């Protein structure tokens, strides 16, 4: 028998931008519980957008809208076989997937300065940096 459903946790709005979306982005960027570091990264990125004369929240919402999937395939078991059935993505999952994909795309971008800063912070040597950067 299945257990009861889990109650959805209420996410509070970001104190600086007063946006739940920024909080969700910050929580996804966060590693090892270091929320302050994640907030600095997110705020810095949003400040760069503001410096270019763009509204940071509007750009973030537009990026998430552009990336978010409308449909996904989910397995359905019929008899002994599993079929991939296309289904519409729920609103919450749509935003979650979009944030996840945006962060993955940002991590895959070549950025030597960011990688070298991370390695130096972890205590890597200059030779480790050269090996990583090619």
XYZ file of N, CA and C in Angstrom:
402
model
N 0.833 -1.176 0.000
C 0.000 0.000 0.000
C 0.886 1.250 0.000
N 0.472 2.292 -0.736
C 1.265 3.507 -0.852
C 1.030 4.435 0.331
N 2.064 5.172 0.657
C 1.957 6.160 1.734
C 1.222 7.394 1.215
N 0.837 8.275 2.108
C 0.136 9.498 1.718
C 1.038 10.427 0.921
N 0.445 11.403 0.280
C 1.215 12.333 -0.535
C 1.988 13.305 0.361
N 3.089 13.801 -0.172
C 3.943 14.723 0.561
C 3.422 16.140 0.348
N 3.361 16.924 1.419
C 2.895 18.298 1.305
C 3.969 19.149 0.634
N 3.535 20.034 -0.251
C 4.444 20.903 -0.971
C 4.973 21.973 -0.024
N 6.288 22.158 -0.048
C 6.921 23.150 0.807
C 6.737 24.542 0.202
N 6.373 25.500 1.024
C 6.166 26.874 0.563
C 7.526 27.557 0.429
N 7.844 28.034 -0.770
C 9.112 28.717 -1.014
C 8.888 30.215 -0.842
N 9.705 30.823 0.007
C 9.563 32.252 0.261
C 10.222 33.054 -0.850
N 9.705 34.241 -1.083
C 10.239 35.113 -2.125
C 11.628 35.611 -1.738
N 12.416 35.888 -2.737
C 13.767 36.398 -2.561
C 13.710 37.785 -1.913
N 14.564 38.068 -0.921
C 14.476 39.360 -0.238
C 14.898 40.548 -1.108
N 15.809 40.334 -2.051
C 16.340 41.431 -2.854
C 15.427 41.764 -4.033
N 14.988 40.743 -4.771
C 14.135 40.953 -5.943
C 12.662 40.670 -5.661
N 12.342 40.151 -4.497
C 10.974 39.797 -4.108
C 10.339 38.862 -5.140
N 11.102 37.807 -5.499
C 10.654 36.873 -6.524
C 10.912 35.440 -6.070
N 9.902 34.597 -6.208
C 10.052 33.175 -5.886
C 10.943 32.504 -6.921
N 10.903 32.998 -8.154
C 11.710 32.431 -9.234
C 13.203 32.574 -8.946
N 13.612 33.730 -8.433
C 15.022 33.946 -8.082
C 15.416 33.027 -6.933
N 14.518 32.809 -5.979
C 14.798 31.891 -4.870
C 14.988 30.473 -5.383
N 14.130 30.042 -6.297
C 14.257 28.693 -6.853
C 15.563 28.537 -7.624
N 15.950 29.582 -8.375
C 17.215 29.553 -9.107
C 18.388 29.482 -8.136
N 18.337 30.276 -7.075
C 19.397 30.277 -6.064
C 19.509 28.916 -5.396
N 18.377 28.311 -5.052
C 18.402 26.999 -4.409
C 18.985 25.937 -5.327
N 18.758 26.064 -6.628
C 19.284 25.076 -7.572
C 20.785 25.279 -7.809
N 21.247 26.534 -7.750
C 22.671 26.828 -7.936
C 23.469 26.410 -6.705
N 22.826 26.443 -5.535
C 23.494 26.175 -4.263
C 24.133 24.787 -4.218
N 25.360 24.741 -3.687
C 26.058 23.476 -3.484
C 26.449 23.366 -2.020
N 26.272 22.213 -1.460
C 26.687 21.890 -0.091
C 26.103 22.860 0.935
N 24.902 23.352 0.708
C 24.230 24.206 1.671
C 24.757 25.618 1.762
N 25.599 26.033 0.821
C 26.186 27.374 0.855
C 25.295 28.348 0.080
N 24.240 28.783 0.738
C 23.258 29.640 0.081
C 23.808 31.037 -0.180
N 24.657 31.526 0.703
C 25.234 32.856 0.507
C 26.074 32.932 -0.754
N 26.850 31.892 -1.014
C 27.678 31.845 -2.223
C 26.782 31.795 -3.456
N 25.734 30.990 -3.386
C 24.806 30.869 -4.515
C 24.093 32.197 -4.769
N 23.699 32.889 -3.701
C 23.034 34.179 -3.865
C 23.964 35.191 -4.516
N 25.237 35.186 -4.127
C 26.200 36.110 -4.736
C 26.318 35.851 -6.234
N 26.389 34.568 -6.622
C 26.491 34.231 -8.043
C 25.257 34.694 -8.811
N 24.084 34.412 -8.282
C 22.839 34.774 -8.967
C 22.675 36.291 -9.013
N 22.924 36.972 -7.893
C 22.780 38.425 -7.862
C 23.772 39.094 -8.808
N 24.989 38.552 -8.874
C 26.004 39.115 -9.771
C 25.544 39.002 -11.224
N 24.995 37.840 -11.583
C 24.507 37.643 -12.952
C 23.347 38.592 -13.253
N 22.439 38.754 -12.293
C 21.299 39.644 -12.505
C 21.731 41.110 -12.523
N 22.757 41.464 -11.736
C 23.280 42.832 -11.758
C 23.934 43.149 -13.097
N 24.585 42.155 -13.707
C 25.182 42.373 -15.025
C 24.104 42.682 -16.056
N 22.961 42.019 -15.944
C 21.845 42.317 -16.846
C 21.326 43.735 -16.607
N 21.275 44.131 -15.329
C 20.799 45.476 -14.996
C 21.763 46.527 -15.544
N 23.080 46.238 -15.495
C 24.082 47.169 -16.011
C 23.951 47.350 -17.523
N 23.472 46.318 -18.208
C 23.274 46.409 -19.662
C 21.978 47.130 -20.015
N 21.220 47.548 -19.014
C 19.998 48.295 -19.249
C 18.769 47.429 -19.433
N 18.849 46.166 -19.051
C 17.718 45.258 -19.186
C 17.113 44.988 -17.813
N 15.834 44.657 -17.800
C 15.171 44.294 -16.552
C 15.534 42.848 -16.222
N 16.286 42.597 -15.135
C 16.778 41.247 -14.859
C 15.680 40.210 -14.653
N 14.614 40.577 -13.945
C 13.536 39.613 -13.708
C 12.809 39.256 -14.994
N 12.608 40.245 -15.842
C 11.924 39.996 -17.106
C 12.771 39.099 -18.005
N 14.080 39.328 -18.040
C 14.977 38.497 -18.848
C 14.992 37.069 -18.315
N 15.035 36.906 -16.986
C 15.030 35.572 -16.383
C 13.723 34.843 -16.689
N 12.601 35.534 -16.542
C 11.305 34.907 -16.837
C 11.197 34.519 -18.303
N 11.717 35.373 -19.199
C 11.671 35.078 -20.631
C 12.560 33.884 -20.961
N 13.734 33.814 -20.331
C 14.637 32.682 -20.568
C 13.990 31.378 -20.113
N 13.347 31.400 -18.970
C 12.692 30.192 -18.460
C 11.510 29.810 -19.350
N 10.775 30.809 -19.838
C 9.665 30.525 -20.754
C 10.175 29.909 -22.053
N 11.289 30.432 -22.574
C 11.842 29.917 -23.828
C 12.358 28.492 -23.687
N 12.927 28.163 -22.542
C 13.563 26.857 -22.348
C 12.577 25.792 -21.874
N 11.516 26.202 -21.208
C 10.628 25.227 -20.563
C 9.928 24.320 -21.575
N 9.882 23.022 -21.279
C 9.249 22.069 -22.191
C 7.729 22.080 -22.040
N 7.045 21.852 -23.132
C 5.586 21.768 -23.098
C 5.136 20.319 -22.915
N 5.850 19.397 -23.556
C 5.491 17.976 -23.526
C 6.717 17.160 -23.118
N 6.458 15.997 -22.534
C 7.511 15.037 -22.234
C 6.927 13.642 -22.374
N 7.809 12.661 -22.604
C 7.315 11.291 -22.690
C 7.492 10.623 -21.336
N 6.459 9.895 -20.923
C 6.482 9.184 -19.649
C 6.131 7.735 -19.920
N 6.776 6.834 -19.213
C 6.489 5.418 -19.455
C 5.123 5.007 -18.900
N 4.400 4.255 -19.676
C 3.111 3.696 -19.266
C 3.198 2.195 -19.452
N 2.862 1.471 -18.430
C 2.944 0.012 -18.493
C 1.593 -0.546 -18.940
N 1.619 -1.253 -20.060
C 0.417 -1.887 -20.590
C 0.740 -3.356 -20.778
N 0.112 -4.191 -19.982
C 0.429 -5.617 -20.039
C 1.853 -5.836 -19.561
N 2.673 -6.452 -20.381
C 4.067 -6.686 -20.004
C 5.012 -5.680 -20.627
N 4.496 -4.768 -21.444
C 5.353 -3.824 -22.161
C 5.212 -2.419 -21.584
N 6.287 -1.655 -21.714
C 6.267 -0.248 -21.315
C 6.274 0.604 -22.577
N 5.323 1.511 -22.680
C 5.229 2.405 -23.823
C 5.548 3.823 -23.378
N 6.211 4.573 -24.252
C 6.490 5.982 -23.986
C 5.297 6.798 -24.477
N 4.568 7.405 -23.559
C 3.369 8.164 -23.884
C 3.668 9.655 -23.715
N 3.439 10.485 -24.749
C 3.640 11.927 -24.585
C 2.572 12.521 -23.670
N 3.030 13.324 -22.717
C 2.115 13.968 -21.773
C 2.531 15.420 -21.597
N 1.574 16.250 -21.235
C 1.865 17.648 -20.970
C 2.597 17.767 -19.630
N 3.555 18.694 -19.566
C 4.351 18.891 -18.352
C 3.601 19.849 -17.422
N 3.505 19.480 -16.137
C 2.885 20.345 -15.131
C 3.670 21.659 -15.008
N 3.011 22.703 -14.566
C 3.634 24.020 -14.468
C 4.847 24.059 -13.566
N 4.754 23.427 -12.394
C 5.864 23.424 -11.445
C 7.062 22.656 -11.995
N 6.790 21.512 -12.585
C 7.863 20.695 -13.166
C 8.476 21.393 -14.375
N 7.661 22.112 -15.128
C 8.142 22.841 -16.305
C 9.196 23.864 -15.902
N 8.910 24.629 -14.852
C 9.849 25.645 -14.372
C 11.094 24.979 -13.799
N 10.901 23.893 -13.064
C 12.025 23.185 -12.461
C 12.974 22.638 -13.525
N 12.423 22.036 -14.569
C 13.255 21.522 -15.663
C 13.978 22.657 -16.380
N 13.282 23.767 -16.605
C 13.891 24.902 -17.293
C 15.068 25.457 -16.500
N 14.905 25.599 -15.181
C 15.995 26.100 -14.340
C 17.168 25.130 -14.373
N 16.879 23.846 -14.266
C 17.922 22.823 -14.300
C 18.698 22.884 -15.617
N 17.992 23.030 -16.738
C 18.638 23.065 -18.051
C 19.440 24.351 -18.250
N 18.936 25.483 -17.741
C 19.679 26.739 -17.848
C 20.999 26.669 -17.084
N 20.965 26.085 -15.898
C 22.184 25.968 -15.096
C 23.166 25.012 -15.759
N 22.669 23.897 -16.301
C 23.546 22.942 -16.987
C 24.196 23.583 -18.208
N 23.442 24.385 -18.948
C 23.995 25.059 -20.124
C 25.045 26.090 -19.713
N 24.796 26.791 -18.612
C 25.762 27.782 -18.131
C 27.053 27.111 -17.680
N 26.940 25.944 -17.046
C 28.134 25.231 -16.591
C 28.962 24.720 -17.756
N 28.309 24.382 -18.870
C 29.028 23.853 -20.027
C 29.671 24.930 -20.885
N 29.366 26.185 -20.615
C 29.986 27.267 -21.384
C 31.449 27.383 -21.004
N 32.310 27.631 -21.984
C 33.730 27.790 -21.656
C 33.969 29.128 -20.958
N 34.482 29.067 -19.755
C 34.786 30.276 -19.003
C 36.025 30.016 -18.163
N 37.149 30.415 -18.687
C 38.418 30.106 -18.025
C 38.514 30.778 -16.660
N 38.087 32.003 -16.568
C 38.227 32.738 -15.318
C 37.467 32.045 -14.189
N 36.247 31.630 -14.458
C 35.429 30.995 -13.430
C 36.050 29.681 -12.979
N 36.520 28.855 -13.937
C 37.116 27.567 -13.577
C 38.385 27.757 -12.758
N 39.207 28.719 -13.159
C 40.452 28.917 -12.417
C 40.170 29.410 -11.003
N 39.135 30.238 -10.846
C 38.779 30.706 -9.504
C 38.326 29.543 -8.629
N 37.543 28.651 -9.200
C 37.057 27.511 -8.423
C 38.212 26.618 -8.001
N 39.125 26.337 -8.939
C 40.246 25.449 -8.607
C 41.133 26.093 -7.553
N 41.397 27.395 -7.687
C 42.222 28.066 -6.674
C 41.531 28.011 -5.317
N 40.211 28.146 -5.313
C 39.475 28.098 -4.052
C 39.570 26.708 -3.427
N 39.583 25.663 -4.292
C 39.694 24.296 -3.791
C 41.125 23.943 -3.416
N 42.063 24.810 -3.704
C 43.444 24.548 -3.318
C 44.258 23.868 -4.399
N 43.823 23.954 -5.652
C 44.563 23.348 -6.756
C 45.801 24.164 -7.089
N 46.771 23.523 -7.735
C 47.993 24.213 -8.132
C 47.804 24.825 -9.512
N 48.776 25.653 -9.934
C 48.715 26.250 -11.267
C 48.779 25.183 -12.351
N 49.495 24.077 -12.095
C 49.586 22.996 -13.077
C 48.225 22.304 -13.236
N 47.484 22.146 -12.134
C 46.132 21.574 -12.214
C 45.231 22.444 -13.088
N 45.390 23.757 -12.958
C 44.581 24.678 -13.756
C 44.915 24.525 -15.233
N 46.217 24.443 -15.559
C 46.629 24.286 -16.961
C 46.104 22.980 -17.541
N 46.138 21.903 -16.756
C 45.637 20.614 -17.243
C 44.135 20.664 -17.497
N 43.410 21.337 -16.636
C 41.960 21.411 -16.797
C 41.575 22.268 -17.997
N 42.263 23.383 -18.159
C 41.904 24.312 -19.224
C 42.483 23.911 -20.571
N 43.393 22.977 -20.604
C 43.929 22.488 -21.877
C 45.071 23.303 -22.281
